[in-house]
mmCIF file of C-alpha atoms in Angstrom:
data_model
loop_
_atom_site.group_PDB
_atom_site.id
_atom_site.type_symbol
_atom_site.label_atom_id
_atom_site.label_comp_id
_atom_site.label_asym_id
_atom_site.label_seq_id
_atom_site.Cartn_x
_atom_site.Cartn_y
_atom_site.Cartn_z
ATOM 1 C CA MET A 2 173.565 81.976 106.434
ATOM 2 C CA PHE A 3 170.028 84.443 106.482
ATOM 3 C CA THR A 4 167.305 82.788 108.506
ATOM 4 C CA HIS A 5 164.981 85.813 108.411
ATOM 5 C CA ILE A 6 165.297 88.696 105.858
ATOM 6 C CA LEU A 7 163.095 91.924 107.039
ATOM 7 C CA ALA A 8 161.752 93.868 103.465
ATOM 8 C CA PRO A 9 160.329 97.402 104.115
ATOM 9 C CA TYR A 10 157.957 97.761 101.356
ATOM 10 C CA ASP A 11 156.184 101.218 100.310
ATOM 11 C CA GLY A 12 155.166 100.125 96.659
ATOM 12 C CA SER A 13 157.888 102.266 95.163
ATOM 13 C CA LYS A 14 159.863 100.770 92.253
ATOM 14 C CA ASN A 15 162.999 101.129 94.252
ATOM 15 C CA ALA A 16 161.347 98.880 96.704
ATOM 16 C CA ASP A 17 160.117 96.352 94.290
ATOM 17 C CA ARG A 18 163.898 96.199 93.080
ATOM 18 C CA ALA A 19 164.727 95.496 96.713
ATOM 19 C CA LEU A 20 162.040 92.491 97.081
ATOM 20 C CA GLU A 21 163.333 91.056 93.934
ATOM 21 C CA LYS A 22 166.495 91.045 95.473
ATOM 22 C CA ALA A 23 165.506 89.296 98.806
ATOM 23 C CA ALA A 24 163.150 86.757 97.261
ATOM 24 C CA GLN A 25 166.263 85.754 95.297
ATOM 25 C CA LEU A 26 168.668 85.691 99.072
ATOM 26 C CA ALA A 27 165.594 83.690 100.594
ATOM 27 C CA LYS A 28 165.346 81.057 98.035
ATOM 28 C CA LEU A 29 169.586 80.628 98.291
ATOM 29 C CA THR A 30 169.143 80.560 101.774
ATOM 30 C CA ASP A 31 166.066 79.145 102.776
ATOM 31 C CA ALA A 32 165.264 82.081 104.827
ATOM 32 C CA SER A 33 161.529 83.468 105.672
ATOM 33 C CA ILE A 34 161.127 87.186 104.495
ATOM 34 C CA SER A 35 158.811 89.533 106.323
ATOM 35 C CA LEU A 36 157.183 92.318 104.327
ATOM 36 C CA LEU A 37 157.055 95.451 106.595
ATOM 37 C CA THR A 38 154.798 98.829 105.337
ATOM 38 C CA VAL A 39 154.518 101.485 108.248
ATOM 39 C CA PHE A 40 152.408 104.877 107.648
ATOM 40 C CA ARG A 41 153.071 107.783 109.656
ATOM 41 C CA HIS A 42 149.817 108.349 111.892
ATOM 42 C CA HIS A 43 147.553 111.450 111.768
ATOM 43 C CA SER A 44 149.326 113.281 114.156
ATOM 44 C CA MET A 45 152.510 113.078 112.138
ATOM 45 C CA LEU A 46 150.768 113.960 109.067
ATOM 46 C CA GLU A 47 148.725 116.736 110.368
ATOM 47 C CA ALA A 48 152.662 118.478 110.965
ATOM 48 C CA SER A 49 153.014 119.081 107.382
ATOM 49 C CA LEU A 50 149.722 119.734 106.188
ATOM 50 C CA SER A 51 149.519 122.610 108.498
ATOM 51 C CA MET A 52 146.799 123.923 106.317
ATOM 52 C CA VAL A 53 144.075 120.804 106.511
ATOM 53 C CA ARG A 54 142.292 120.499 109.834
ATOM 54 C CA VAL A 55 140.505 117.263 109.962
ATOM 55 C CA ASN A 56 137.210 116.762 112.173
ATOM 56 C CA ASP A 57 137.579 113.230 112.490
ATOM 57 C CA PRO A 58 141.013 112.269 112.734
ATOM 58 C CA GLY A 59 140.454 108.507 113.317
ATOM 59 C CA ARG A 60 139.264 108.359 109.775
ATOM 60 C CA ILE A 61 142.145 108.854 108.482
ATOM 61 C CA ASP A 62 144.342 106.777 110.192
ATOM 62 C CA ASP A 63 141.940 103.895 109.212
ATOM 63 C CA ALA A 64 142.326 105.179 105.629
ATOM 64 C CA MET A 65 146.298 104.923 105.635
ATOM 65 C CA ARG A 66 146.061 101.396 107.553
ATOM 66 C CA GLU A 67 144.101 100.239 104.274
ATOM 67 C CA HIS A 68 145.960 101.724 101.817
ATOM 68 C CA ALA A 69 149.077 100.086 103.927
ATOM 69 C CA SER A 70 147.704 96.817 103.889
ATOM 70 C CA GLY A 71 146.862 96.917 100.529
ATOM 71 C CA ILE A 72 150.550 97.499 99.813
ATOM 72 C CA VAL A 73 151.371 94.518 101.884
ATOM 73 C CA ALA A 74 149.037 92.648 100.071
ATOM 74 C CA HIS A 75 151.047 93.259 96.611
ATOM 75 C CA GLY A 76 154.530 93.309 97.776
ATOM 76 C CA LYS A 77 153.650 89.470 99.631
ATOM 77 C CA GLN A 78 151.904 88.311 96.275
ATOM 78 C CA LEU A 79 155.276 89.676 94.397
ATOM 79 C CA LEU A 80 156.815 87.502 96.695
ATOM 80 C CA ILE A 81 154.860 84.673 96.197
ATOM 81 C CA ASP A 82 154.939 84.729 92.527
ATOM 82 C CA ALA A 83 158.772 84.731 92.533
ATOM 83 C CA GLY A 84 158.906 81.266 94.524
ATOM 84 C CA VAL A 85 159.317 82.222 98.121
ATOM 85 C CA ALA A 86 157.971 79.233 100.475
ATOM 86 C CA ASN A 87 157.633 81.554 103.748
ATOM 87 C CA VAL A 88 156.402 85.309 103.961
ATOM 88 C CA ARG A 89 154.526 87.084 106.369
ATOM 89 C CA GLY A 90 153.063 90.635 105.796
ATOM 90 C CA PHE A 91 152.899 93.206 108.263
ATOM 91 C CA VAL A 92 151.261 96.849 108.983
ATOM 92 C CA ARG A 93 152.556 99.433 111.763
ATOM 93 C CA SER A 94 152.301 103.007 112.258
ATOM 94 C CA GLY A 95 155.114 105.369 113.356
ATOM 95 C CA ARG A 96 158.117 106.788 112.308
ATOM 96 C CA PRO A 97 159.735 104.181 109.306
ATOM 97 C CA ALA A 98 163.117 104.024 110.518
ATOM 98 C CA ARG A 99 162.441 103.155 114.634
ATOM 99 C CA GLU A 100 159.418 100.888 113.691
ATOM 100 C CA ILE A 101 161.719 99.087 110.558
ATOM 101 C CA ASN A 102 164.506 98.518 113.611
ATOM 102 C CA GLN A 103 162.168 97.753 116.067
ATOM 103 C CA PHE A 104 160.732 95.304 114.413
ATOM 104 C CA ALA A 105 164.000 93.323 113.415
ATOM 105 C CA ILE A 106 165.420 93.108 117.122
ATOM 106 C CA LYS A 107 162.126 91.891 118.237
ATOM 107 C CA HIS A 108 161.937 89.481 115.483
ATOM 108 C CA GLY A 109 165.325 88.518 115.660
ATOM 109 C CA VAL A 110 165.950 89.142 111.715
ATOM 110 C CA ASP A 111 169.543 88.579 110.922
ATOM 111 C CA LEU A 112 168.835 90.787 107.033
ATOM 112 C CA ILE A 113 167.114 93.892 106.018
ATOM 113 C CA ILE A 114 166.971 94.791 102.462
ATOM 114 C CA LEU A 115 165.423 98.104 101.438
ATOM 115 C CA GLY A 116 165.323 100.280 98.427
ATOM 116 C CA SER A 117 167.794 103.356 98.190
ATOM 117 C CA ARG A 118 164.956 105.847 97.868
ATOM 118 C CA GLY A 119 161.285 105.110 98.955
ATOM 119 C CA LEU A 120 158.427 107.593 97.927
ATOM 120 C CA GLY A 121 159.159 110.167 99.829
ATOM 121 C CA ALA A 122 162.535 110.860 97.962
ATOM 122 C CA SER A 123 163.038 113.361 95.714
ATOM 123 C CA GLY A 124 164.915 113.661 92.775
ATOM 124 C CA ASP A 125 167.871 111.473 91.961
ATOM 125 C CA GLY A 126 170.524 113.157 94.052
ATOM 126 C CA TYR A 127 173.556 111.936 95.441
ATOM 127 C CA LEU A 128 172.118 111.518 98.746
ATOM 128 C CA LEU A 129 170.491 107.993 100.139
ATOM 129 C CA GLY A 130 167.037 108.310 101.302
ATOM 130 C CA SER A 131 166.723 109.315 104.874
ATOM 131 C CA VAL A 132 164.839 106.420 105.609
ATOM 132 C CA SER A 133 167.491 104.292 104.464
ATOM 133 C CA HIS A 134 170.374 105.898 105.954
ATOM 134 C CA LYS A 135 168.330 106.109 109.431
ATOM 135 C CA VAL A 136 167.891 102.232 109.253
ATOM 136 C CA THR A 137 171.628 101.600 107.900
ATOM 137 C CA GLY A 138 173.095 103.667 110.585
ATOM 138 C CA LEU A 139 170.546 102.303 113.746
ATOM 139 C CA SER A 140 170.542 98.415 112.666
ATOM 140 C CA LYS A 141 172.223 95.968 114.930
ATOM 141 C CA CYS A 142 172.253 93.395 111.954
ATOM 142 C CA PRO A 143 173.461 93.860 108.257
ATOM 143 C CA VAL A 144 171.533 95.845 105.895
ATOM 144 C CA LEU A 145 171.291 95.607 101.995
ATOM 145 C CA VAL A 146 170.661 98.971 99.985
ATOM 146 C CA VAL A 147 169.319 97.879 96.418
ATOM 147 C CA MET B 26 172.658 86.065 91.858
ATOM 148 C CA PHE B 27 175.709 87.761 92.391
ATOM 149 C CA THR B 28 179.034 87.415 90.309
ATOM 150 C CA HIS B 29 181.565 89.846 91.353
ATOM 151 C CA ILE B 30 181.611 91.720 95.255
ATOM 152 C CA LEU B 31 183.709 94.440 95.857
ATOM 153 C CA ALA B 32 185.248 94.313 99.601
ATOM 154 C CA PRO B 33 186.530 97.232 100.642
ATOM 155 C CA TYR B 34 189.006 96.073 103.350
ATOM 156 C CA ASP B 35 190.896 98.824 106.107
ATOM 157 C CA GLY B 36 191.655 96.304 108.674
ATOM 158 C CA SER B 37 189.191 97.544 111.277
ATOM 159 C CA LYS B 38 187.178 94.752 113.192
ATOM 160 C CA ASN B 39 183.983 95.897 111.186
ATOM 161 C CA ALA B 40 185.798 95.026 107.702
ATOM 162 C CA ASP B 41 186.369 91.276 109.522
ATOM 163 C CA ARG B 42 182.645 91.266 110.213
ATOM 164 C CA ALA B 43 181.694 92.198 106.230
ATOM 165 C CA LEU B 44 184.690 89.849 105.087
ATOM 166 C CA GLU B 45 183.220 86.833 106.875
ATOM 167 C CA LYS B 46 179.750 87.867 105.210
ATOM 168 C CA ALA B 47 181.532 88.229 101.871
ATOM 169 C CA ALA B 48 183.078 85.206 102.086
ATOM 170 C CA GLN B 49 179.749 83.454 102.439
ATOM 171 C CA LEU B 50 177.662 85.008 99.976
ATOM 172 C CA ALA B 51 180.646 84.488 97.619
ATOM 173 C CA LYS B 52 181.034 80.997 98.217
ATOM 174 C CA LEU B 53 176.840 80.709 97.935
ATOM 175 C CA THR B 54 176.744 82.533 94.775
ATOM 176 C CA ASP B 55 180.072 81.321 92.969
ATOM 177 C CA ALA B 56 181.385 84.565 92.943
ATOM 178 C CA SER B 57 184.604 86.121 93.111
ATOM 179 C CA ILE B 58 186.006 88.776 95.561
ATOM 180 C CA SER B 59 188.353 92.250 94.696
ATOM 181 C CA LEU B 60 189.541 93.496 97.658
ATOM 182 C CA LEU B 61 190.498 96.895 98.202
ATOM 183 C CA THR B 62 192.147 99.049 100.168
ATOM 184 C CA VAL B 63 192.327 103.302 99.729
ATOM 185 C CA PHE B 64 194.733 105.260 101.520
ATOM 186 C CA ARG B 65 194.479 108.930 101.232
ATOM 187 C CA HIS B 66 198.143 110.224 99.745
ATOM 188 C CA HIS B 67 199.832 112.782 101.001
ATOM 189 C CA SER B 68 198.312 116.263 100.156
ATOM 190 C CA MET B 69 195.231 114.728 101.887
ATOM 191 C CA LEU B 70 196.799 113.683 104.752
ATOM 192 C CA GLU B 71 198.712 116.737 105.115
ATOM 193 C CA ALA B 72 195.856 119.302 105.666
ATOM 194 C CA SER B 73 195.006 117.258 108.745
ATOM 195 C CA LEU B 74 198.586 117.266 110.129
ATOM 196 C CA SER B 75 199.264 120.853 109.951
ATOM 197 C CA MET B 76 202.020 120.850 112.180
ATOM 198 C CA VAL B 77 203.911 118.564 110.379
ATOM 199 C CA ARG B 78 206.413 119.546 107.316
ATOM 200 C CA VAL B 79 208.101 116.601 105.872
ATOM 201 C CA ASN B 80 211.035 117.006 103.937
ATOM 202 C CA ASP B 81 210.233 114.037 101.462
ATOM 203 C CA PRO B 82 206.456 113.380 101.085
ATOM 204 C CA GLY B 83 206.890 110.667 98.575
ATOM 205 C CA ARG B 84 208.253 108.495 101.142
ATOM 206 C CA ILE B 85 205.325 109.003 103.310
ATOM 207 C CA ASP B 86 202.855 107.952 99.727
ATOM 208 C CA ASP B 87 205.344 104.862 99.438
ATOM 209 C CA ALA B 88 204.769 103.934 103.507
ATOM 210 C CA MET B 89 201.514 104.501 103.187
ATOM 211 C CA ARG B 90 200.692 102.206 100.320
ATOM 212 C CA GLU B 91 203.003 99.873 101.679
ATOM 213 C CA HIS B 92 200.973 99.266 104.691
ATOM 214 C CA ALA B 93 198.019 98.993 102.644
ATOM 215 C CA SER B 94 199.315 96.252 100.713
ATOM 216 C CA GLY B 95 199.996 94.318 104.140
ATOM 217 C CA ILE B 96 196.313 94.874 104.845
ATOM 218 C CA VAL B 97 194.819 93.127 101.481
ATOM 219 C CA ALA B 98 197.272 90.429 101.659
ATOM 220 C CA HIS B 99 196.261 89.867 105.173
ATOM 221 C CA GLY B 100 192.227 90.392 104.005
ATOM 222 C CA LYS B 101 193.084 88.158 100.879
ATOM 223 C CA GLN B 102 194.552 85.523 103.143
ATOM 224 C CA LEU B 103 191.252 85.547 105.622
ATOM 225 C CA LEU B 104 189.306 85.218 102.107
ATOM 226 C CA ILE B 105 191.375 81.887 101.118
ATOM 227 C CA ASP B 106 191.222 80.464 104.691
ATOM 228 C CA ALA B 107 187.449 80.850 104.509
ATOM 229 C CA GLY B 108 187.275 78.587 101.195
ATOM 230 C CA VAL B 109 186.615 81.506 98.739
ATOM 231 C CA ALA B 110 188.529 80.348 95.247
ATOM 232 C CA ASN B 111 188.305 83.728 93.408
ATOM 233 C CA VAL B 112 190.433 86.699 95.256
ATOM 234 C CA ARG B 113 191.918 89.322 93.815
ATOM 235 C CA GLY B 114 193.407 92.292 96.093
ATOM 236 C CA PHE B 115 193.927 95.752 94.570
ATOM 237 C CA VAL B 116 195.382 99.251 96.324
ATOM 238 C CA ARG B 117 194.517 102.378 95.447
ATOM 239 C CA SER B 118 195.188 106.209 96.749
ATOM 240 C CA GLY B 119 192.473 108.503 96.902
ATOM 241 C CA ARG B 120 189.423 109.511 99.035
ATOM 242 C CA PRO B 121 187.642 106.290 99.600
ATOM 243 C CA ALA B 122 184.216 106.551 98.402
ATOM 244 C CA ARG B 123 185.100 107.814 95.358
ATOM 245 C CA GLU B 124 187.830 105.293 94.577
ATOM 246 C CA ILE B 125 185.156 102.818 95.936
ATOM 247 C CA ASN B 126 182.556 103.213 93.281
ATOM 248 C CA GLN B 127 184.537 104.167 90.465
ATOM 249 C CA PHE B 128 186.168 100.908 91.105
ATOM 250 C CA ALA B 129 182.811 99.097 91.177
ATOM 251 C CA ILE B 130 181.632 100.959 88.033
ATOM 252 C CA LYS B 131 184.719 99.630 86.045
ATOM 253 C CA HIS B 132 184.875 96.013 86.961
ATOM 254 C CA GLY B 133 181.371 95.324 86.689
ATOM 255 C CA VAL B 134 181.022 94.783 90.713
ATOM 256 C CA ASP B 135 177.406 93.891 91.612
ATOM 257 C CA LEU B 136 177.639 93.859 95.081
ATOM 258 C CA ILE B 137 179.399 95.937 97.734
ATOM 259 C CA ILE B 138 180.219 94.579 100.974
ATOM 260 C CA LEU B 139 181.469 96.724 104.060
ATOM 261 C CA GLY B 140 181.352 97.530 107.444
ATOM 262 C CA SER B 141 179.526 99.850 108.704
ATOM 263 C CA ARG B 142 182.147 101.844 110.668
ATOM 264 C CA GLY B 143 185.875 101.744 109.804
ATOM 265 C CA LEU B 144 189.197 103.319 111.448
ATOM 266 C CA GLY B 145 188.461 106.543 110.655
ATOM 267 C CA ALA B 146 185.228 106.461 112.506
ATOM 268 C CA SER B 147 184.700 107.583 116.412
ATOM 269 C CA GLY B 148 182.710 106.012 118.511
ATOM 270 C CA ASP B 149 179.463 104.087 118.868
ATOM 271 C CA GLY B 150 177.202 106.711 117.443
ATOM 272 C CA TYR B 151 173.705 106.012 115.481
ATOM 273 C CA LEU B 152 175.792 107.431 112.274
ATOM 274 C CA LEU B 153 176.450 105.511 109.661
ATOM 275 C CA GLY B 154 180.761 105.655 109.175
ATOM 276 C CA SER B 155 180.949 108.849 106.463
ATOM 277 C CA VAL B 156 182.818 106.080 104.497
ATOM 278 C CA SER B 157 179.826 103.650 104.346
ATOM 279 C CA HIS B 158 177.211 106.466 104.007
ATOM 280 C CA LYS B 159 179.020 107.949 100.660
ATOM 281 C CA VAL B 160 179.440 104.654 99.120
ATOM 282 C CA THR B 161 175.714 103.745 99.568
ATOM 283 C CA GLY B 162 174.482 106.972 98.654
ATOM 284 C CA LEU B 163 176.675 106.675 95.159
ATOM 285 C CA SER B 164 176.416 103.259 94.593
ATOM 286 C CA LYS B 165 175.092 102.340 90.962
ATOM 287 C CA CYS B 166 175.048 98.707 92.768
ATOM 288 C CA PRO B 167 173.489 97.093 95.512
ATOM 289 C CA VAL B 168 175.743 97.800 99.185
ATOM 290 C CA LEU B 169 175.506 95.597 102.017
ATOM 291 C CA VAL B 170 176.421 97.450 105.134
ATOM 292 C CA VAL B 171 177.321 94.934 107.752
#
């Protein structure tokens, strides 16, 4: 019933729980999993760090991309250890919800599985994390929020 | 991986699409499905119909409960026709998101499947239907938004 699952992954505990469900569903339905980590590139980050002025913004992007690659590699290993046969990892920069939905459309994803709150979330309030909310609202395919 | 799926159902097209996924997943995982239709009882309805004064509010509740029962029966038949072995239907009155989440906790539901927008939704804007959003934000178990 599912052939291509997209698992946005930021390394948070909620993302790990979502990954477990993704692994179970992928094995049950013989689906492949695309793992995706999105980092915000420098110009967006700078807006929230107004006291910081950096001489070489390219180096921040490089560092963030490297960090994101490490997160993807970690998630990929978790899925392989869980017995998922077909896993690919991707890193993108930009606005997370938009990148996630664009990836899903472009790659024929038929299920997105993500944690209810990621690293950017504060506290345990009732509101859904903004990324989860935006992805669910924008998505053209079913979204499983774990 | 799932044993008890809750499918809130209002008879809308999105709810029908969610029901299809619920049927597929229930068959795949051998889970039972609880169908739930929630209607708003009279006092809540009246607040949005300020020009209407009714002599016998109990009769409205009765009519709404009967209508909700018809919707549940319809959904139940769809699931049985789709080959789901274990289906039960429920009708509740109150605030939809709260009733859905309370039902899930009380009955040990491990997956909620619902449409992204129900009958109460207007247009095709990007925002998730308010019931879907509240259920996803409040739920203690995974939620699949279809």
